[in-house]
Amino acid sequence: MSYDIYFFNRPDGQSWDEVLEAMEEAAEDSEPIPEHLLGAWDRIVPQARTLLGAVEITEYERESRDLNHSGTGIDLSVFGDEVTITVPYWHAGDDAAVVFGQVSALAAIVEKETGLTAYDPQTERPLTETPPEDSVELMSRITEELRSRYEG
């Protein structure tokens, strides 16, 4: 299980539900990464390294790109024209606040370089409209619930 952030191009007047539905339909088709996202990837990676430190990069032809930070579990993926950030529910409290700060900063880099909007499906709002403390509290609560379920 992970806290997910999706990146969308949301046409004016289109609801977030419509955008999510279109994403689900498009996920069935495997397309190569568009040129503009490949260019954005090349600009994002050095900025992500500055933000996170050492990261592992996996690239598969024009099909996918993946950036993983092993210390936090933060993962940035591009698959076709889908861009996502995920972070496992490992973090609670102050640790969650630090990690979510990194996720937010990485999302801002992705938005700047791709022109896409970061959407938080957990809160059902764009990431910039979600108070960080709401996301941190949600991440912390789910992490603690999972820990208690598997430790007890």
Coordinates of N, CA, C and O in Angstrom, one line a residue, residues 18-143:
E18 N -13.8 12.8 -14.0 CA -13.7 12.5 -15.4 C -12.2 12.3 -15.8 O -11.9 11.4 -16.6
V19 N -11.3 13.1 -15.2 CA -9.9 12.9 -15.4 C -9.4 11.5 -15.0 O -8.7 10.8 -15.7
L20 N -9.8 11.1 -13.8 CA -9.5 9.8 -13.2 C -10.0 8.7 -14.1 O -9.3 7.7 -14.4
E21 N -11.2 8.8 -14.5 CA -11.8 7.8 -15.4 C -11.1 7.7 -16.7 O -10.8 6.6 -17.2
A22 N -10.7 8.8 -17.3 CA -9.9 8.8 -18.6 C -8.6 8.1 -18.3 O -8.1 7.4 -19.2
M23 N -8.0 8.4 -17.2 CA -6.7 7.7 -16.8 C -6.8 6.2 -16.8 O -6.0 5.5 -17.3
E24 N -7.9 5.8 -16.1 CA -8.1 4.3 -16.0 C -8.3 3.7 -17.3 O -7.8 2.6 -17.6
E25 N -9.0 4.3 -18.2 CA -9.3 3.8 -19.6 C -8.0 3.8 -20.4 O -7.7 2.8 -21.1
A26 N -7.2 4.8 -20.2 CA -5.9 4.9 -21.0 C -4.9 3.9 -20.5 O -4.0 3.5 -21.2
A27 N -5.0 3.5 -19.2 CA -4.0 2.6 -18.6 C -4.0 1.2 -19.3 O -3.0 0.5 -19.2
E28 N -5.1 0.9 -19.9 CA -5.2 -0.3 -20.6 C -4.3 -0.4 -21.9 O -4.0 -1.4 -22.4
D29 N -4.0 0.8 -22.4 CA -3.2 0.9 -23.6 C -1.7 1.2 -23.2 O -1.5 2.1 -22.5
S30 N -0.8 0.4 -23.7 CA 0.6 0.6 -23.4 C 1.2 1.4 -24.6 O 1.4 0.9 -25.7
E31 N 1.5 2.7 -24.3 CA 2.1 3.6 -25.3 C 3.5 3.9 -24.9 O 3.8 4.0 -23.7
P32 N 4.4 4.3 -25.9 CA 5.7 4.8 -25.5 C 5.6 6.1 -24.8 O 4.6 6.8 -25.0
I33 N 6.6 6.5 -24.0 CA 6.6 7.8 -23.4 C 6.7 8.9 -24.4 O 7.6 8.8 -25.3
P34 N 5.8 9.9 -24.4 CA 5.9 11.0 -25.4 C 7.2 11.7 -25.2 O 7.8 11.8 -24.1
E35 N 7.7 12.3 -26.3 CA 8.9 13.1 -26.3 C 9.0 14.2 -25.3 O 10.0 14.3 -24.6
H36 N 7.9 14.9 -25.1 CA 7.9 16.0 -24.1 C 8.1 15.5 -22.7 O 8.8 16.1 -21.9
L37 N 7.6 14.2 -22.4 CA 7.9 13.7 -21.0 C 9.3 13.1 -20.9 O 9.9 13.2 -19.8
L38 N 9.8 12.6 -22.0 CA 11.2 12.2 -22.0 C 12.2 13.4 -21.7 O 13.1 13.3 -20.9
G39 N 11.9 14.5 -22.3 CA 12.7 15.7 -22.1 C 12.5 16.2 -20.6 O 13.5 16.6 -20.0
A40 N 11.3 16.1 -20.1 CA 11.0 16.5 -18.8 C 11.7 15.6 -17.8 O 12.3 16.1 -16.8
W41 N 11.7 14.3 -18.1 CA 12.4 13.3 -17.2 C 13.9 13.7 -17.1 O 14.5 13.7 -16.0
D42 N 14.5 14.1 -18.2 CA 16.0 14.4 -18.2 C 16.2 15.7 -17.3 O 17.3 15.8 -16.8
R43 N 15.2 16.6 -17.2 CA 15.4 17.8 -16.4 C 15.0 17.5 -14.9 O 15.5 18.1 -14.0
I44 N 14.1 16.5 -14.7 CA 13.6 16.2 -13.3 C 14.7 15.4 -12.6 O 14.9 15.7 -11.4
V45 N 15.3 14.5 -13.2 CA 16.3 13.6 -12.5 C 17.4 14.3 -11.7 O 17.5 14.1 -10.5
P46 N 18.1 15.3 -12.3 CA 19.1 16.0 -11.5 C 18.5 16.8 -10.4 O 19.1 16.9 -9.3
Q47 N 17.3 17.4 -10.5 CA 16.7 18.1 -9.5 C 16.2 17.1 -8.3 O 16.3 17.5 -7.2
A48 N 15.8 16.0 -8.7 CA 15.4 15.0 -7.7 C 16.6 14.5 -6.9 O 16.5 14.3 -5.7
R49 N 17.7 14.4 -7.6 CA 18.9 14.0 -6.9 C 19.4 15.0 -5.9 O 19.8 14.7 -4.8
T50 N 19.2 16.3 -6.3 CA 19.5 17.4 -5.4 C 18.6 17.4 -4.2 O 19.1 17.6 -3.0
L51 N 17.3 17.1 -4.4 CA 16.4 17.0 -3.3 C 16.5 15.8 -2.4 O 16.5 15.9 -1.2
L52 N 16.7 14.6 -3.0 CA 16.6 13.4 -2.2 C 18.0 12.8 -1.9 O 18.1 11.9 -1.1
G53 N 19.0 13.1 -2.7 CA 20.3 12.5 -2.6 C 20.4 11.3 -3.6 O 19.8 11.4 -4.7
A54 N 21.0 10.2 -3.1 CA 21.2 9.1 -4.0 C 19.9 8.4 -4.3 O 19.1 8.1 -3.5
V55 N 19.6 8.2 -5.6 CA 18.4 7.6 -6.1 C 18.8 6.5 -7.1 O 19.9 6.6 -7.8
E56 N 18.0 5.5 -7.3 CA 18.2 4.5 -8.3 C 17.3 4.8 -9.5 O 16.1 5.1 -9.3
I57 N 17.9 4.8 -10.7 CA 17.1 5.0 -11.9 C 17.0 3.8 -12.7 O 18.0 3.1 -12.9
T58 N 15.8 3.5 -13.1 CA 15.6 2.4 -14.0 C 14.9 2.9 -15.3 O 13.9 3.6 -15.2
E59 N 15.5 2.6 -16.4 CA 14.9 3.0 -17.7 C 14.7 1.8 -18.6 O 15.6 1.0 -18.8
Y60 N 13.5 1.7 -19.2 CA 13.2 0.6 -20.1 C 12.8 1.2 -21.4 O 11.6 1.6 -21.6
E61 N 13.7 1.2 -22.4 CA 13.4 1.7 -23.7 C 12.6 3.0 -23.6 O 13.0 3.9 -22.9
R62 N 11.6 3.1 -24.4 CA 10.7 4.3 -24.3 C 9.4 4.0 -23.6 O 8.5 4.8 -23.6
E63 N 9.4 2.9 -22.9 CA 8.2 2.4 -22.2 C 8.0 3.0 -20.8 O 6.9 3.3 -20.4
S64 N 9.2 3.0 -20.1 CA 9.0 3.5 -18.7 C 10.3 4.0 -18.1 O 11.4 3.7 -18.6
R65 N 10.1 4.9 -17.1 CA 11.2 5.5 -16.3 C 10.8 5.4 -14.9 O 9.7 5.6 -14.5
D66 N 11.8 5.1 -14.0 CA 11.5 5.0 -12.6 C 12.7 5.5 -11.8 O 13.8 5.3 -12.1
L67 N 12.4 6.3 -10.8 CA 13.3 6.9 -9.9 C 12.9 6.5 -8.5 O 11.8 6.7 -8.1
N68 N 13.8 5.8 -7.8 CA 13.5 5.3 -6.4 C 14.5 5.8 -5.4 O 15.7 5.7 -5.7
H69 N 14.0 6.3 -4.3 CA 14.8 6.7 -3.2 C 14.7 5.6 -2.1 O 13.6 5.5 -1.5
S70 N 15.7 4.8 -1.9 CA 15.5 3.6 -1.0 C 15.3 4.0 0.5 O 14.6 3.3 1.2
G71 N 15.9 5.2 0.9 CA 15.7 5.6 2.3 C 14.3 5.9 2.7 O 13.8 5.6 3.8
T72 N 13.5 6.5 1.8 CA 12.1 6.8 2.1 C 11.1 6.0 1.4 O 9.9 6.0 1.7
G73 N 11.5 5.3 0.3 CA 10.6 4.6 -0.5 C 9.9 5.4 -1.6 O 9.1 4.9 -2.3
I74 N 10.3 6.7 -1.6 CA 9.6 7.6 -2.6 C 10.0 7.1 -4.0 O 11.2 6.8 -4.3
D75 N 9.0 6.9 -4.9 CA 9.2 6.4 -6.2 C 8.4 7.3 -7.2 O 7.3 7.6 -7.0
L76 N 9.2 7.8 -8.2 CA 8.6 8.6 -9.3 C 8.7 7.7 -10.5 O 9.7 7.2 -10.9
S77 N 7.5 7.5 -11.2 CA 7.4 6.6 -12.3 C 6.7 7.4 -13.5 O 5.8 8.1 -13.3
V78 N 7.3 7.1 -14.7 CA 6.6 7.5 -15.9 C 6.4 6.2 -16.7 O 7.4 5.5 -17.0
F79 N 5.2 6.0 -17.1 CA 4.8 4.8 -17.9 C 3.9 5.3 -19.0 O 2.8 5.7 -18.7
G80 N 4.4 5.3 -20.2 CA 3.6 5.9 -21.3 C 3.4 7.4 -21.0 O 4.4 8.1 -20.7
D81 N 2.2 7.8 -20.9 CA 2.0 9.2 -20.6 C 1.5 9.4 -19.2 O 1.0 10.5 -18.8
E82 N 1.6 8.4 -18.3 CA 1.2 8.5 -16.9 C 2.5 8.8 -16.1 O 3.5 8.2 -16.2
V83 N 2.3 9.7 -15.2 CA 3.3 10.1 -14.2 C 2.7 10.0 -12.8 O 1.7 10.5 -12.5
T84 N 3.5 9.3 -11.9 CA 3.0 9.1 -10.6 C 4.2 9.2 -9.6 O 5.3 8.9 -9.9
I85 N 3.8 9.6 -8.4 CA 4.7 9.5 -7.2 C 4.0 8.6 -6.2 O 2.9 8.8 -5.9
T86 N 4.8 7.6 -5.7 CA 4.2 6.8 -4.6 C 5.2 6.8 -3.5 O 6.4 6.9 -3.7
V87 N 4.7 6.6 -2.3 CA 5.5 6.4 -1.1 C 4.8 5.4 -0.2 O 3.6 5.6 0.1
P88 N 5.5 4.4 0.2 CA 4.9 3.4 1.0 C 4.5 3.9 2.4 O 5.1 4.9 2.9
Y89 N 3.5 3.3 3.0 CA 3.1 3.7 4.3 C 4.1 3.1 5.3 O 3.8 2.2 6.1
W90 N 5.2 3.8 5.4 CA 6.3 3.4 6.3 C 6.4 4.5 7.4 O 7.2 4.3 8.4
H91 N 5.9 5.7 7.1 CA 6.2 6.9 7.9 C 5.1 7.4 8.7 O 3.9 7.4 8.3
A92 N 5.4 7.8 9.9 CA 4.4 8.4 10.8 C 5.0 9.6 11.6 O 6.2 9.7 11.7
G93 N 4.1 10.5 12.1 CA 4.6 11.6 12.9 C 5.5 12.5 12.2 O 5.3 12.9 11.0
D94 N 6.6 12.9 12.9 CA 7.6 13.8 12.3 C 8.3 13.3 11.1 O 8.5 14.0 10.1
D95 N 8.5 12.0 11.1 CA 9.1 11.3 9.9 C 8.2 11.5 8.7 O 8.6 11.8 7.6
A96 N 6.8 11.3 8.9 CA 5.9 11.5 7.8 C 5.9 12.9 7.3 O 5.8 13.2 6.1
A97 N 6.1 13.9 8.2 CA 6.1 15.3 7.8 C 7.3 15.6 6.9 O 7.2 16.3 5.9
V98 N 8.5 15.0 7.3 CA 9.7 15.2 6.5 C 9.5 14.6 5.1 O 9.8 15.2 4.1
V99 N 9.0 13.3 5.1 CA 8.9 12.6 3.8 C 7.8 13.3 3.0 O 8.0 13.4 1.8
F100 N 6.7 13.7 3.6 CA 5.7 14.4 2.7 C 6.2 15.7 2.2 O 5.8 16.1 1.1
G101 N 7.1 16.4 3.0 CA 7.7 17.6 2.4 C 8.5 17.3 1.2 O 8.5 18.1 0.2
Q102 N 9.3 16.2 1.2 CA 10.0 15.8 0.1 C 9.1 15.4 -1.1 O 9.4 15.8 -2.3
V103 N 8.0 14.7 -0.8 CA 7.1 14.3 -1.9 C 6.5 15.6 -2.5 O 6.4 15.7 -3.7
S104 N 6.1 16.5 -1.7 CA 5.6 17.8 -2.2 C 6.6 18.6 -3.0 O 6.2 19.1 -4.1
A105 N 7.8 18.6 -2.6 CA 8.9 19.3 -3.4 C 9.1 18.6 -4.7 O 9.3 19.3 -5.7
L106 N 9.1 17.3 -4.7 CA 9.3 16.5 -5.9 C 8.1 16.7 -6.8 O 8.3 16.9 -8.1
A107 N 6.9 16.8 -6.3 CA 5.7 17.0 -7.1 C 5.8 18.4 -7.8 O 5.4 18.5 -8.9
A108 N 6.3 19.4 -7.0 CA 6.4 20.7 -7.6 C 7.4 20.7 -8.8 O 7.2 21.4 -9.8
I109 N 8.5 20.0 -8.6 CA 9.5 19.9 -9.7 C 8.8 19.2 -11.0 O 8.9 19.7 -12.1
V110 N 8.1 18.1 -10.7 CA 7.4 17.5 -11.8 C 6.4 18.4 -12.5 O 6.3 18.5 -13.7
E111 N 5.6 19.1 -11.7 CA 4.6 20.1 -12.3 C 5.3 21.1 -13.1 O 4.9 21.4 -14.2
K112 N 6.4 21.7 -12.6 CA 7.1 22.7 -13.3 C 7.7 22.2 -14.6 O 7.6 22.8 -15.7
E113 N 8.2 21.0 -14.6 CA 8.9 20.5 -15.8 C 8.0 19.8 -16.8 O 8.3 19.7 -18.0
T114 N 6.8 19.4 -16.4 CA 5.9 18.7 -17.3 C 4.7 19.5 -17.7 O 4.0 19.3 -18.7
G115 N 4.3 20.5 -16.8 CA 3.1 21.3 -17.1 C 1.9 20.6 -16.6 O 0.8 21.0 -16.8
L116 N 2.0 19.4 -16.0 CA 0.9 18.6 -15.4 C 0.6 19.1 -14.0 O 1.4 19.7 -13.3
T117 N -0.6 18.7 -13.6 CA -1.1 19.1 -12.2 C -1.0 17.9 -11.3 O -1.5 16.8 -11.7
A118 N -0.4 18.0 -10.1 CA -0.4 16.9 -9.1 C -1.7 16.8 -8.5 O -2.3 17.8 -7.9
Y119 N -2.3 15.6 -8.4 CA -3.6 15.3 -7.8 C -3.4 14.3 -6.7 O -2.7 13.2 -7.0
D120 N -4.0 14.5 -5.6 CA -3.9 13.6 -4.4 C -5.2 12.8 -4.3 O -6.2 13.4 -3.9
P121 N -5.3 11.6 -4.8 CA -6.5 10.8 -4.8 C -7.0 10.5 -3.3 O -8.1 10.2 -3.1
Q122 N -6.1 10.5 -2.4 CA -6.4 10.2 -1.0 C -7.4 11.3 -0.4 O -8.3 11.1 0.3
T123 N -7.1 12.6 -0.8 CA -7.9 13.7 -0.4 C -8.8 14.2 -1.4 O -9.7 15.1 -1.2
E124 N -8.7 13.6 -2.6 CA -9.5 14.0 -3.8 C -9.4 15.5 -4.1 O -10.4 16.1 -4.5
R125 N -8.2 16.0 -4.1 CA -8.0 17.4 -4.4 C -6.6 17.5 -5.1 O -5.7 16.7 -4.8
P126 N -6.4 18.6 -5.8 CA -5.0 18.9 -6.3 C -4.1 19.0 -5.1 O -4.5 19.5 -4.0
L127 N -2.9 18.5 -5.2 CA -1.9 18.5 -4.1 C -1.7 19.9 -3.6 O -1.7 20.1 -2.3
T128 N -1.7 21.0 -4.4 CA -1.5 22.3 -3.9 C -2.7 22.9 -3.1 O -2.6 23.8 -2.4
E129 N -3.8 22.2 -3.3 CA -5.0 22.6 -2.5 C -5.2 21.8 -1.2 O -6.2 22.0 -0.5
T130 N -4.3 20.9 -1.0 CA -4.4 20.0 0.2 C -3.5 20.5 1.2 O -2.3 20.6 1.0
P131 N -4.0 20.9 2.4 CA -3.1 21.3 3.5 C -2.1 20.2 3.8 O -2.5 19.0 4.0
P132 N -0.8 20.5 3.9 CA 0.2 19.4 4.1 C -0.1 18.6 5.4 O 0.1 17.4 5.4
E133 N -0.6 19.3 6.4 CA -0.9 18.6 7.7 C -2.0 17.6 7.5 O -2.0 16.5 8.2
D134 N -2.9 17.8 6.6 CA -4.0 16.7 6.3 C -3.3 15.5 5.7 O -3.6 14.4 6.1
S135 N -2.4 15.7 4.8 CA -1.7 14.5 4.1 C -0.8 13.8 5.1 O -0.8 12.6 5.2
V136 N -0.1 14.6 5.9 CA 0.8 14.0 6.9 C 0.0 13.2 8.0 O 0.3 12.1 8.3
E137 N -1.2 13.7 8.4 CA -2.0 13.1 9.4 C -2.6 11.8 8.8 O -2.6 10.7 9.4
L138 N -3.0 11.8 7.5 CA -3.5 10.6 6.8 C -2.4 9.6 6.7 O -2.7 8.4 7.0
M139 N -1.2 10.0 6.2 CA -0.1 9.0 6.1 C 0.2 8.4 7.4 O 0.4 7.2 7.5
S140 N 0.3 9.2 8.5 CA 0.6 8.7 9.8 C -0.4 7.7 10.3 O -0.1 6.7 10.8
R141 N -1.7 8.1 10.2 CA -2.8 7.2 10.7 C -2.8 5.9 10.0 O -2.8 4.8 10.6
I142 N -2.6 5.9 8.7 CA -2.7 4.6 7.9 C -1.4 3.8 8.3 O -1.5 2.6 8.4
T143 N -0.3 4.4 8.4 CA 1.0 3.7 8.8 C 0.8 3.1 10.1 O 1.1 1.9 10.3

